[in-house]
Amino acid sequence: MTLTRAEVDRIIALLEGSRFDRLSLEMDGLKLDLVRSGATPSAPRAAPPPVEIAPPPPPPVARDGLVEVKSPLLGIYYRAPRPGEPPFVEVGARVEPDTIIGIIEVMKLMNTARAGVTGEVVEIVAANGEMVEHGETLLLVRPD
């Protein structure tokens, strides 16, 4: 895999627009480590041991008993599958744990974001087409 200069510039912009000091990316034989200016680079490390992936924890409960559906990734949040198409969900929509509530674009890769909870969408917090941080609230759901 190769990256163009424009793609690398976009990745750098993602790092600079975030609160993180470091970004490591490894895919298809490509390894990219970026460290924000002034941050302390970490020493090379041995490969970590395999980690068993635990099921995701239940979503945290926000104010008034509402559940915050958070972004699983750092990237650009899109409410609809394509420009001009209706959003995946609107305020008042019913969602199930597997309901797709948006797309997070990371390096031109589109990743679905799912509700993770059953209930009614009360508020859409994240703006369409804007950068979201990992763990940032995308929308609020009143659980059943």
mmCIF file of C-alpha atoms in Angstrom:
data_model
loop_
_atom_site.group_PDB
_atom_site.id
_atom_site.type_symbol
_atom_site.label_atom_id
_atom_site.label_comp_id
_atom_site.label_asym_id
_atom_site.label_seq_id
_atom_site.Cartn_x
_atom_site.Cartn_y
_atom_site.Cartn_z
ATOM 1 C CA MET A 1 0.000 0.000 0.000
ATOM 2 C CA THR A 2 1.184 3.528 -0.706
ATOM 3 C CA LEU A 3 -0.058 6.910 0.401
ATOM 4 C CA THR A 4 -0.044 10.075 -1.640
ATOM 5 C CA ARG A 5 1.326 13.327 -0.295
ATOM 6 C CA ALA A 6 -2.262 14.638 -0.020
ATOM 7 C CA GLU A 7 -3.276 11.612 2.065
ATOM 8 C CA VAL A 8 -0.293 12.079 4.387
ATOM 9 C CA ASP A 9 -1.160 15.795 4.703
ATOM 10 C CA ARG A 10 -4.728 14.833 5.607
ATOM 11 C CA ILE A 11 -3.523 12.393 8.264
ATOM 12 C CA ILE A 12 -1.281 15.113 9.699
ATOM 13 C CA ALA A 13 -4.259 17.496 9.749
ATOM 14 C CA LEU A 14 -6.301 14.868 11.627
ATOM 15 C CA LEU A 15 -3.552 14.611 14.265
ATOM 16 C CA GLU A 16 -3.179 18.382 14.537
ATOM 17 C CA GLY A 17 -6.954 18.781 14.863
ATOM 18 C CA SER A 18 -7.095 16.290 17.719
ATOM 19 C CA ARG A 19 -5.882 16.407 21.308
ATOM 20 C CA PHE A 20 -3.505 13.501 20.754
ATOM 21 C CA ASP A 21 0.281 13.863 20.623
ATOM 22 C CA ARG A 22 0.985 10.755 18.622
ATOM 23 C CA LEU A 23 -0.592 8.705 15.838
ATOM 24 C CA SER A 24 0.573 5.253 14.777
ATOM 25 C CA LEU A 25 -0.893 3.603 11.721
ATOM 26 C CA GLU A 26 -0.004 0.180 10.383
ATOM 27 C CA MET A 27 -1.842 -1.527 7.541
ATOM 28 C CA ASP A 28 -1.025 -3.634 4.505
ATOM 29 C CA GLY A 29 2.716 -3.465 5.130
ATOM 30 C CA LEU A 30 2.695 0.307 5.607
ATOM 31 C CA LYS A 31 3.741 1.771 8.952
ATOM 32 C CA LEU A 32 3.349 5.458 9.754
ATOM 33 C CA ASP A 33 4.280 7.061 13.110
ATOM 34 C CA LEU A 34 3.519 10.732 13.617
ATOM 35 C CA VAL A 35 4.450 12.705 16.739
ATOM 36 C CA ARG A 36 3.159 16.217 17.352
ATOM 37 C CA SER A 37 5.873 18.883 17.575
ATOM 38 C CA GLY A 38 6.995 19.236 21.195
ATOM 39 C CA ALA A 39 5.707 15.819 22.238
ATOM 40 C CA THR A 40 8.158 13.297 23.583
ATOM 41 C CA PRO A 41 8.594 10.389 21.177
ATOM 42 C CA SER A 42 8.384 7.032 22.822
ATOM 43 C CA ALA A 43 11.214 4.535 22.694
ATOM 44 C CA PRO A 44 10.870 1.600 20.317
ATOM 45 C CA ARG A 45 8.918 -1.165 21.934
ATOM 46 C CA ALA A 46 8.724 -4.879 21.532
ATOM 47 C CA ALA A 47 5.566 -6.186 19.933
ATOM 48 C CA PRO A 48 2.820 -6.410 22.541
ATOM 49 C CA PRO A 49 1.468 -9.836 23.432
ATOM 50 C CA PRO A 50 -1.821 -10.814 21.810
ATOM 51 C CA VAL A 51 -4.774 -9.367 23.644
ATOM 52 C CA GLU A 52 -8.119 -11.028 23.948
ATOM 53 C CA ILE A 53 -10.797 -8.590 22.926
ATOM 54 C CA ALA A 54 -13.524 -8.228 25.510
ATOM 55 C CA PRO A 55 -17.077 -7.321 24.528
ATOM 56 C CA PRO A 56 -17.682 -3.570 24.565
ATOM 57 C CA PRO A 57 -18.944 -2.157 27.838
ATOM 58 C CA PRO A 58 -22.501 -0.877 27.971
ATOM 59 C CA PRO A 59 -22.815 2.757 26.910
ATOM 60 C CA PRO A 60 -22.501 5.282 29.747
ATOM 61 C CA VAL A 61 -25.683 6.887 31.024
ATOM 62 C CA ALA A 62 -25.784 10.645 30.465
ATOM 63 C CA ARG A 63 -27.993 13.317 31.995
ATOM 64 C CA ASP A 64 -31.689 12.608 32.537
ATOM 65 C CA GLY A 65 -31.166 8.880 31.994
ATOM 66 C CA LEU A 66 -30.090 9.394 28.384
ATOM 67 C CA VAL A 67 -27.369 7.197 26.908
ATOM 68 C CA GLU A 68 -24.463 8.816 25.067
ATOM 69 C CA VAL A 69 -23.602 7.018 21.833
ATOM 70 C CA LYS A 70 -19.922 7.728 21.373
ATOM 71 C CA SER A 71 -17.667 7.726 18.349
ATOM 72 C CA PRO A 72 -15.664 4.503 18.054
ATOM 73 C CA LEU A 73 -12.910 6.285 16.101
ATOM 74 C CA LEU A 74 -11.209 9.594 15.431
ATOM 75 C CA GLY A 75 -12.362 10.865 12.048
ATOM 76 C CA ILE A 76 -14.985 12.724 10.064
ATOM 77 C CA TYR A 77 -18.597 11.968 11.055
ATOM 78 C CA TYR A 78 -21.252 11.666 8.360
ATOM 79 C CA ARG A 79 -24.936 11.275 9.176
ATOM 80 C CA ALA A 80 -25.908 9.909 5.734
ATOM 81 C CA PRO A 81 -24.431 7.227 3.466
ATOM 82 C CA ARG A 82 -23.905 9.759 0.634
ATOM 83 C CA PRO A 83 -24.355 13.486 0.099
ATOM 84 C CA GLY A 84 -27.994 14.254 -0.647
ATOM 85 C CA GLU A 85 -29.311 11.020 0.854
ATOM 86 C CA PRO A 86 -31.420 10.945 4.020
ATOM 87 C CA PRO A 87 -29.565 10.525 7.334
ATOM 88 C CA PHE A 88 -29.283 7.099 8.906
ATOM 89 C CA VAL A 89 -31.296 8.333 11.923
ATOM 90 C CA GLU A 90 -33.218 11.441 12.918
ATOM 91 C CA VAL A 91 -34.439 12.711 16.289
ATOM 92 C CA GLY A 92 -37.354 10.518 17.336
ATOM 93 C CA ALA A 93 -36.106 7.439 15.457
ATOM 94 C CA ARG A 94 -36.046 4.070 17.192
ATOM 95 C CA VAL A 95 -32.645 2.371 17.287
ATOM 96 C CA GLU A 96 -31.426 -1.101 18.163
ATOM 97 C CA PRO A 97 -27.862 -1.998 19.161
ATOM 98 C CA ASP A 98 -26.957 -2.840 15.531
ATOM 99 C CA THR A 99 -28.636 0.215 13.973
ATOM 100 C CA ILE A 100 -26.159 2.221 11.911
ATOM 101 C CA ILE A 101 -26.239 5.816 13.118
ATOM 102 C CA GLY A 102 -23.468 7.247 10.948
ATOM 103 C CA ILE A 103 -20.152 6.792 9.227
ATOM 104 C CA ILE A 104 -16.717 7.750 10.524
ATOM 105 C CA GLU A 105 -14.217 8.415 7.732
ATOM 106 C CA VAL A 106 -10.611 7.653 8.584
ATOM 107 C CA MET A 107 -8.068 7.941 5.763
ATOM 108 C CA LYS A 108 -10.777 7.568 3.143
ATOM 109 C CA LEU A 109 -12.000 4.396 4.799
ATOM 110 C CA MET A 110 -15.654 4.503 5.797
ATOM 111 C CA ASN A 111 -16.422 2.840 9.136
ATOM 112 C CA THR A 112 -19.967 2.390 10.379
ATOM 113 C CA ALA A 113 -20.963 3.654 13.796
ATOM 114 C CA ARG A 114 -23.735 1.701 15.504
ATOM 115 C CA ALA A 115 -26.123 2.748 18.253
ATOM 116 C CA GLY A 116 -25.117 0.010 20.709
ATOM 117 C CA VAL A 117 -28.346 0.572 22.635
ATOM 118 C CA THR A 118 -32.105 0.120 22.189
ATOM 119 C CA GLY A 119 -34.232 3.233 22.476
ATOM 120 C CA GLU A 120 -35.290 6.535 20.929
ATOM 121 C CA VAL A 121 -32.909 9.134 19.503
ATOM 122 C CA VAL A 122 -33.404 12.313 21.537
ATOM 123 C CA GLU A 123 -30.593 14.540 20.246
ATOM 124 C CA ILE A 124 -27.979 14.411 17.517
ATOM 125 C CA VAL A 125 -24.934 16.070 19.044
ATOM 126 C CA ALA A 126 -22.200 15.706 16.409
ATOM 127 C CA ALA A 127 -22.338 17.891 13.316
ATOM 128 C CA ASN A 128 -22.405 16.266 9.916
ATOM 129 C CA GLY A 129 -19.056 16.420 8.117
ATOM 130 C CA GLU A 130 -17.105 17.519 11.203
ATOM 131 C CA MET A 131 -14.129 15.911 12.942
ATOM 132 C CA VAL A 132 -15.003 13.825 15.986
ATOM 133 C CA GLU A 133 -12.640 12.417 18.575
ATOM 134 C CA HIS A 134 -12.632 8.811 19.712
ATOM 135 C CA GLY A 135 -15.195 8.656 22.527
ATOM 136 C CA GLU A 136 -16.901 11.938 21.594
ATOM 137 C CA THR A 137 -20.694 11.864 21.901
ATOM 138 C CA LEU A 138 -22.459 11.510 18.548
ATOM 139 C CA LEU A 139 -26.046 11.376 19.772
ATOM 140 C CA LEU A 140 -28.211 10.863 22.859
ATOM 141 C CA VAL A 141 -30.690 7.990 23.162
ATOM 142 C CA ARG A 142 -33.490 7.458 25.688
ATOM 143 C CA PRO A 143 -33.083 3.727 26.434
ATOM 144 C CA ASP A 144 -36.054 1.379 26.719
#
